[in-house]
Amino acid sequence: MRLININKSIIFTFCGIICLLNQAKAQNIESLFSARKIELPIIKTQKSGPYIGFQKGEFNLIEFGGELQLKRVKLTHPKIHAIRLGTNYDFNGNVLGFDAAYWYQQSRLGLTYGAILSHRTNFEASRVGFAPVIGFRLTQFHLQTGYTFYSKVSYPAYYNKFFIALKFTLINKRDIDIKK
């Protein structure tokens, strides 16, 4: 019985010494890495392509255009900036529109924040509008909602103020830039 207790104490002591040596070795390795920082390459991608979308508000619009996405690839919090130019049309109200948009996303599955500068006309009167938007993007689908503030015009026009829009971007060009 006493022999078993001695063997247990020797094993625990041996394990404790190994743990202390491992800790000392890890501190040495950590000090080596802190003295010489490892620099990771900077990877940037540029994607572009056409998009098609549907906007629902008081009126329904079909949208077409092009989008350019710039992304800095990182393990945590990749940042994506995008610019979009497009046109839309409401068949029921005979309203034609042009949009210039920008949006920004700071994580892979986070919200997107942006703004849309728009011009709408029913071929008798025109309005210019500005809309702050918030959305969610997953792969090539982008769901956005916002409220458009239009300029004043005396002629009554039928334009969406509060809207929700779903767009699908067909990426057909990718450029990858790696800098060391």
PDB file of C-alpha atoms in Angstrom:
ATOM      1  CA  MET A   1       0.000   0.000   0.000  1.00  0.00           C
ATOM      2  CA  ARG A   2       2.829   2.367   0.930  1.00  0.00           C
ATOM      3  CA  LEU A   3       4.578   1.499  -2.349  1.00  0.00           C
ATOM      4  CA  ILE A   4       1.522   2.577  -4.356  1.00  0.00           C
ATOM      5  CA  ASN A   5       1.385   5.937  -2.511  1.00  0.00           C
ATOM      6  CA  ILE A   6       5.106   6.531  -3.232  1.00  0.00           C
ATOM      7  CA  ASN A   7       4.592   5.718  -6.937  1.00  0.00           C
ATOM      8  CA  LYS A   8       1.637   8.132  -7.112  1.00  0.00           C
ATOM      9  CA  SER A   9       3.643  10.942  -5.530  1.00  0.00           C
ATOM     10  CA  ILE A  10       6.563  10.308  -7.931  1.00  0.00           C
ATOM     11  CA  ILE A  11       4.189  10.380 -10.936  1.00  0.00           C
ATOM     12  CA  PHE A  12       2.529  13.646  -9.758  1.00  0.00           C
ATOM     13  CA  THR A  13       5.945  15.241  -9.149  1.00  0.00           C
ATOM     14  CA  PHE A  14       7.184  14.142 -12.573  1.00  0.00           C
ATOM     15  CA  CYS A  15       4.032  15.523 -14.279  1.00  0.00           C
ATOM     16  CA  GLY A  16       4.436  18.818 -12.391  1.00  0.00           C
ATOM     17  CA  ILE A  17       8.059  19.158 -13.561  1.00  0.00           C
ATOM     18  CA  ILE A  18       7.056  18.457 -17.185  1.00  0.00           C
ATOM     19  CA  CYS A  19       4.291  21.115 -16.972  1.00  0.00           C
ATOM     20  CA  LEU A  20       6.744  23.686 -15.582  1.00  0.00           C
ATOM     21  CA  LEU A  21       9.288  22.910 -18.328  1.00  0.00           C
ATOM     22  CA  ASN A  22       6.565  23.212 -20.981  1.00  0.00           C
ATOM     23  CA  GLN A  23       5.523  26.598 -19.563  1.00  0.00           C
ATOM     24  CA  ALA A  24       9.119  27.851 -19.630  1.00  0.00           C
ATOM     25  CA  LYS A  25       9.552  26.622 -23.209  1.00  0.00           C
ATOM     26  CA  ALA A  26       6.281  28.338 -24.266  1.00  0.00           C
ATOM     27  CA  GLN A  27       7.447  31.636 -22.755  1.00  0.00           C
ATOM     28  CA  ASN A  28      10.718  31.356 -24.704  1.00  0.00           C
ATOM     29  CA  ILE A  29       8.852  30.710 -27.961  1.00  0.00           C
ATOM     30  CA  GLU A  30       6.478  33.610 -27.228  1.00  0.00           C
ATOM     31  CA  SER A  31       9.406  35.962 -26.625  1.00  0.00           C
ATOM     32  CA  LEU A  32      10.921  34.891 -29.959  1.00  0.00           C
ATOM     33  CA  PHE A  33       7.696  35.745 -31.831  1.00  0.00           C
ATOM     34  CA  SER A  34       7.280  39.073 -30.036  1.00  0.00           C
ATOM     35  CA  ALA A  35      10.834  40.061 -31.015  1.00  0.00           C
ATOM     36  CA  ARG A  36      10.174  39.296 -34.716  1.00  0.00           C
ATOM     37  CA  LYS A  37       6.594  39.915 -35.771  1.00  0.00           C
ATOM     38  CA  ILE A  38       5.285  37.780 -38.567  1.00  0.00           C
ATOM     39  CA  GLU A  39       3.717  39.988 -41.225  1.00  0.00           C
ATOM     40  CA  LEU A  40       0.773  38.490 -43.048  1.00  0.00           C
ATOM     41  CA  PRO A  41       0.161  39.395 -46.685  1.00  0.00           C
ATOM     42  CA  ILE A  42      -2.562  41.937 -47.464  1.00  0.00           C
ATOM     43  CA  ILE A  43      -5.221  40.406 -49.706  1.00  0.00           C
ATOM     44  CA  LYS A  44      -7.709  42.618 -51.527  1.00  0.00           C
ATOM     45  CA  THR A  45     -10.429  41.493 -53.906  1.00  0.00           C
ATOM     46  CA  GLN A  46     -12.458  43.436 -56.426  1.00  0.00           C
ATOM     47  CA  LYS A  47     -15.715  41.948 -57.705  1.00  0.00           C
ATOM     48  CA  SER A  48     -18.109  43.394 -60.238  1.00  0.00           C
ATOM     49  CA  GLY A  49     -21.161  42.401 -62.215  1.00  0.00           C
ATOM     50  CA  PRO A  50     -24.749  43.180 -63.119  1.00  0.00           C
ATOM     51  CA  TYR A  51     -27.629  43.004 -60.661  1.00  0.00           C
ATOM     52  CA  ILE A  52     -31.374  42.553 -60.881  1.00  0.00           C
ATOM     53  CA  GLY A  53     -33.730  43.562 -58.110  1.00  0.00           C
ATOM     54  CA  PHE A  54     -37.272  44.085 -56.942  1.00  0.00           C
ATOM     55  CA  GLN A  55     -38.321  47.043 -54.771  1.00  0.00           C
ATOM     56  CA  LYS A  56     -41.558  46.937 -52.787  1.00  0.00           C
ATOM     57  CA  GLY A  57     -43.129  50.003 -51.250  1.00  0.00           C
ATOM     58  CA  GLU A  58     -46.343  51.778 -52.070  1.00  0.00           C
ATOM     59  CA  PHE A  59     -45.435  50.870 -55.659  1.00  0.00           C
ATOM     60  CA  ASN A  60     -43.474  47.922 -57.133  1.00  0.00           C
ATOM     61  CA  LEU A  61     -40.281  48.555 -59.097  1.00  0.00           C
ATOM     62  CA  ILE A  62     -37.995  46.327 -61.147  1.00  0.00           C
ATOM     63  CA  GLU A  63     -34.310  47.290 -60.947  1.00  0.00           C
ATOM     64  CA  PHE A  64     -31.318  46.645 -63.230  1.00  0.00           C
ATOM     65  CA  GLY A  65     -27.753  47.882 -63.006  1.00  0.00           C
ATOM     66  CA  GLY A  66     -24.155  47.140 -62.116  1.00  0.00           C
ATOM     67  CA  GLU A  67     -22.249  46.815 -58.836  1.00  0.00           C
ATOM     68  CA  LEU A  68     -18.567  47.025 -57.847  1.00  0.00           C
ATOM     69  CA  GLN A  69     -17.441  45.495 -54.520  1.00  0.00           C
ATOM     70  CA  LEU A  70     -14.049  46.139 -52.903  1.00  0.00           C
ATOM     71  CA  LYS A  71     -13.046  43.824 -50.052  1.00  0.00           C
ATOM     72  CA  ARG A  72     -10.012  43.523 -47.800  1.00  0.00           C
ATOM     73  CA  VAL A  73      -9.774  39.859 -46.810  1.00  0.00           C
ATOM     74  CA  LYS A  74      -9.022  39.296 -43.116  1.00  0.00           C
ATOM     75  CA  LEU A  75      -9.705  36.506 -40.638  1.00  0.00           C
ATOM     76  CA  THR A  76     -11.771  38.807 -38.429  1.00  0.00           C
ATOM     77  CA  HIS A  77     -13.921  41.731 -39.509  1.00  0.00           C
ATOM     78  CA  PRO A  78     -13.342  41.885 -43.276  1.00  0.00           C
ATOM     79  CA  LYS A  79     -14.477  45.213 -44.690  1.00  0.00           C
ATOM     80  CA  ILE A  80     -16.511  45.485 -47.883  1.00  0.00           C
ATOM     81  CA  HIS A  81     -17.263  48.726 -49.727  1.00  0.00           C
ATOM     82  CA  ALA A  82     -19.579  48.739 -52.746  1.00  0.00           C
ATOM     83  CA  ILE A  83     -20.817  51.183 -55.358  1.00  0.00           C
ATOM     84  CA  ARG A  84     -23.933  50.511 -57.398  1.00  0.00           C
ATOM     85  CA  LEU A  85     -25.406  52.334 -60.417  1.00  0.00           C
ATOM     86  CA  GLY A  86     -28.754  51.336 -61.810  1.00  0.00           C
ATOM     87  CA  THR A  87     -32.127  52.137 -63.223  1.00  0.00           C
ATOM     88  CA  ASN A  88     -35.635  51.100 -62.208  1.00  0.00           C
ATOM     89  CA  TYR A  89     -39.105  51.310 -63.626  1.00  0.00           C
ATOM     90  CA  ASP A  90     -42.641  51.127 -62.260  1.00  0.00           C
ATOM     91  CA  PHE A  91     -44.955  49.819 -65.012  1.00  0.00           C
ATOM     92  CA  ASN A  92     -48.188  50.712 -63.203  1.00  0.00           C
ATOM     93  CA  GLY A  93     -47.264  54.319 -62.379  1.00  0.00           C
ATOM     94  CA  ASN A  94     -45.082  54.882 -65.478  1.00  0.00           C
ATOM     95  CA  VAL A  95     -42.194  56.122 -63.297  1.00  0.00           C
ATOM     96  CA  LEU A  96     -38.557  55.844 -64.408  1.00  0.00           C
ATOM     97  CA  GLY A  97     -35.728  56.137 -61.906  1.00  0.00           C
ATOM     98  CA  PHE A  98     -31.947  56.243 -61.737  1.00  0.00           C
ATOM     99  CA  ASP A  99     -29.963  55.331 -58.609  1.00  0.00           C
ATOM    100  CA  ALA A 100     -26.385  55.805 -57.420  1.00  0.00           C
ATOM    101  CA  ALA A 101     -25.765  53.876 -54.217  1.00  0.00           C
ATOM    102  CA  TYR A 102     -22.981  53.132 -51.736  1.00  0.00           C
ATOM    103  CA  TRP A 103     -22.974  50.532 -48.954  1.00  0.00           C
ATOM    104  CA  TYR A 104     -20.488  49.262 -46.369  1.00  0.00           C
ATOM    105  CA  GLN A 105     -20.245  46.011 -44.399  1.00  0.00           C
ATOM    106  CA  GLN A 106     -17.743  45.380 -41.601  1.00  0.00           C
ATOM    107  CA  SER A 107     -18.184  41.648 -40.950  1.00  0.00           C
ATOM    108  CA  ARG A 108     -19.103  38.519 -42.840  1.00  0.00           C
ATOM    109  CA  LEU A 109     -22.668  38.257 -41.549  1.00  0.00           C
ATOM    110  CA  GLY A 110     -23.225  41.777 -40.227  1.00  0.00           C
ATOM    111  CA  LEU A 111     -25.573  44.500 -41.364  1.00  0.00           C
ATOM    112  CA  THR A 112     -24.837  46.759 -44.304  1.00  0.00           C
ATOM    113  CA  TYR A 113     -25.123  50.530 -44.042  1.00  0.00           C
ATOM    114  CA  GLY A 114     -25.371  52.889 -46.960  1.00  0.00           C
ATOM    115  CA  ALA A 115     -27.113  55.611 -48.900  1.00  0.00           C
ATOM    116  CA  ILE A 116     -28.889  55.966 -52.231  1.00  0.00           C
ATOM    117  CA  LEU A 117     -29.032  59.115 -54.343  1.00  0.00           C
ATOM    118  CA  SER A 118     -31.974  58.803 -56.720  1.00  0.00           C
ATOM    119  CA  HIS A 119     -33.763  60.617 -59.521  1.00  0.00           C
ATOM    120  CA  ARG A 120     -37.392  59.776 -60.360  1.00  0.00           C
ATOM    121  CA  THR A 121     -39.551  61.033 -63.197  1.00  0.00           C
ATOM    122  CA  ASN A 122     -43.022  60.293 -64.498  1.00  0.00           C
ATOM    123  CA  PHE A 123     -42.113  62.171 -67.718  1.00  0.00           C
ATOM    124  CA  GLU A 124     -44.049  65.270 -66.578  1.00  0.00           C
ATOM    125  CA  ALA A 125     -42.223  66.125 -63.335  1.00  0.00           C
ATOM    126  CA  SER A 126     -38.981  64.997 -61.721  1.00  0.00           C
ATOM    127  CA  ARG A 127     -37.736  64.596 -58.178  1.00  0.00           C
ATOM    128  CA  VAL A 128     -34.320  64.029 -56.657  1.00  0.00           C
ATOM    129  CA  GLY A 129     -34.128  61.943 -53.502  1.00  0.00           C
ATOM    130  CA  PHE A 130     -31.742  60.769 -50.818  1.00  0.00           C
ATOM    131  CA  ALA A 131     -32.262  57.560 -48.820  1.00  0.00           C
ATOM    132  CA  PRO A 132     -30.239  56.218 -45.889  1.00  0.00           C
ATOM    133  CA  VAL A 133     -30.476  52.415 -46.033  1.00  0.00           C
ATOM    134  CA  ILE A 134     -29.716  49.459 -43.805  1.00  0.00           C
ATOM    135  CA  GLY A 135     -29.592  45.896 -45.022  1.00  0.00           C
ATOM    136  CA  PHE A 136     -28.348  42.347 -44.803  1.00  0.00           C
ATOM    137  CA  ARG A 137     -26.193  40.621 -47.400  1.00  0.00           C
ATOM    138  CA  LEU A 138     -25.719  36.880 -47.753  1.00  0.00           C
ATOM    139  CA  THR A 139     -23.607  35.609 -50.664  1.00  0.00           C
ATOM    140  CA  GLN A 140     -24.977  37.403 -53.731  1.00  0.00           C
ATOM    141  CA  PHE A 141     -28.378  38.382 -52.288  1.00  0.00           C
ATOM    142  CA  HIS A 142     -28.772  41.781 -50.645  1.00  0.00           C
ATOM    143  CA  LEU A 143     -31.898  42.829 -48.744  1.00  0.00           C
ATOM    144  CA  GLN A 144     -32.140  46.571 -47.968  1.00  0.00           C
ATOM    145  CA  THR A 145     -34.723  48.875 -46.453  1.00  0.00           C
ATOM    146  CA  GLY A 146     -34.823  52.646 -46.225  1.00  0.00           C
ATOM    147  CA  TYR A 147     -36.788  55.863 -46.451  1.00  0.00           C
ATOM    148  CA  THR A 148     -36.328  58.274 -49.355  1.00  0.00           C
ATOM    149  CA  PHE A 149     -36.474  62.018 -48.737  1.00  0.00           C
ATOM    150  CA  TYR A 150     -37.568  63.654 -52.014  1.00  0.00           C
ATOM    151  CA  SER A 151     -37.222  67.245 -53.141  1.00  0.00           C
ATOM    152  CA  LYS A 152     -40.398  69.320 -53.295  1.00  0.00           C
ATOM    153  CA  VAL A 153     -42.343  69.561 -56.523  1.00  0.00           C
ATOM    154  CA  SER A 154     -45.783  71.046 -57.156  1.00  0.00           C
ATOM    155  CA  TYR A 155     -46.977  68.197 -59.375  1.00  0.00           C
ATOM    156  CA  PRO A 156     -48.245  65.137 -57.406  1.00  0.00           C
ATOM    157  CA  ALA A 157     -46.124  62.130 -58.241  1.00  0.00           C
ATOM    158  CA  TYR A 158     -46.246  58.486 -57.295  1.00  0.00           C
ATOM    159  CA  TYR A 159     -42.885  57.490 -55.805  1.00  0.00           C
ATOM    160  CA  ASN A 160     -41.888  55.036 -53.074  1.00  0.00           C
ATOM    161  CA  LYS A 161     -40.834  56.751 -49.874  1.00  0.00           C
ATOM    162  CA  PHE A 162     -40.501  53.810 -47.476  1.00  0.00           C
ATOM    163  CA  PHE A 163     -39.263  50.696 -49.285  1.00  0.00           C
ATOM    164  CA  ILE A 164     -37.711  47.264 -49.005  1.00  0.00           C
ATOM    165  CA  ALA A 165     -35.606  45.907 -51.869  1.00  0.00           C
ATOM    166  CA  LEU A 166     -34.058  42.544 -52.693  1.00  0.00           C
ATOM    167  CA  LYS A 167     -31.180  42.453 -55.184  1.00  0.00           C
ATOM    168  CA  PHE A 168     -29.204  39.595 -56.707  1.00  0.00           C
ATOM    169  CA  THR A 169     -25.723  40.448 -58.003  1.00  0.00           C
ATOM    170  CA  LEU A 170     -24.239  38.150 -60.618  1.00  0.00           C
ATOM    171  CA  ILE A 171     -20.473  38.397 -60.045  1.00  0.00           C
ATOM    172  CA  ASN A 172     -18.772  37.857 -63.397  1.00  0.00           C
ATOM    173  CA  LYS A 173     -15.374  39.463 -62.782  1.00  0.00           C
ATOM    174  CA  ARG A 174     -12.988  38.909 -59.844  1.00  0.00           C
ATOM    175  CA  ASP A 175      -9.557  40.435 -59.327  1.00  0.00           C
ATOM    176  CA  ILE A 176      -7.351  39.374 -56.402  1.00  0.00           C
ATOM    177  CA  ASP A 177      -4.398  41.547 -55.299  1.00  0.00           C
ATOM    178  CA  ILE A 178      -1.873  40.080 -52.827  1.00  0.00           C
ATOM    179  CA  LYS A 179       0.791  42.362 -51.337  1.00  0.00           C
ATOM    180  CA  LYS A 180       3.492  41.000 -49.061  1.00  0.00           C
TER     181      LYS A 180
END
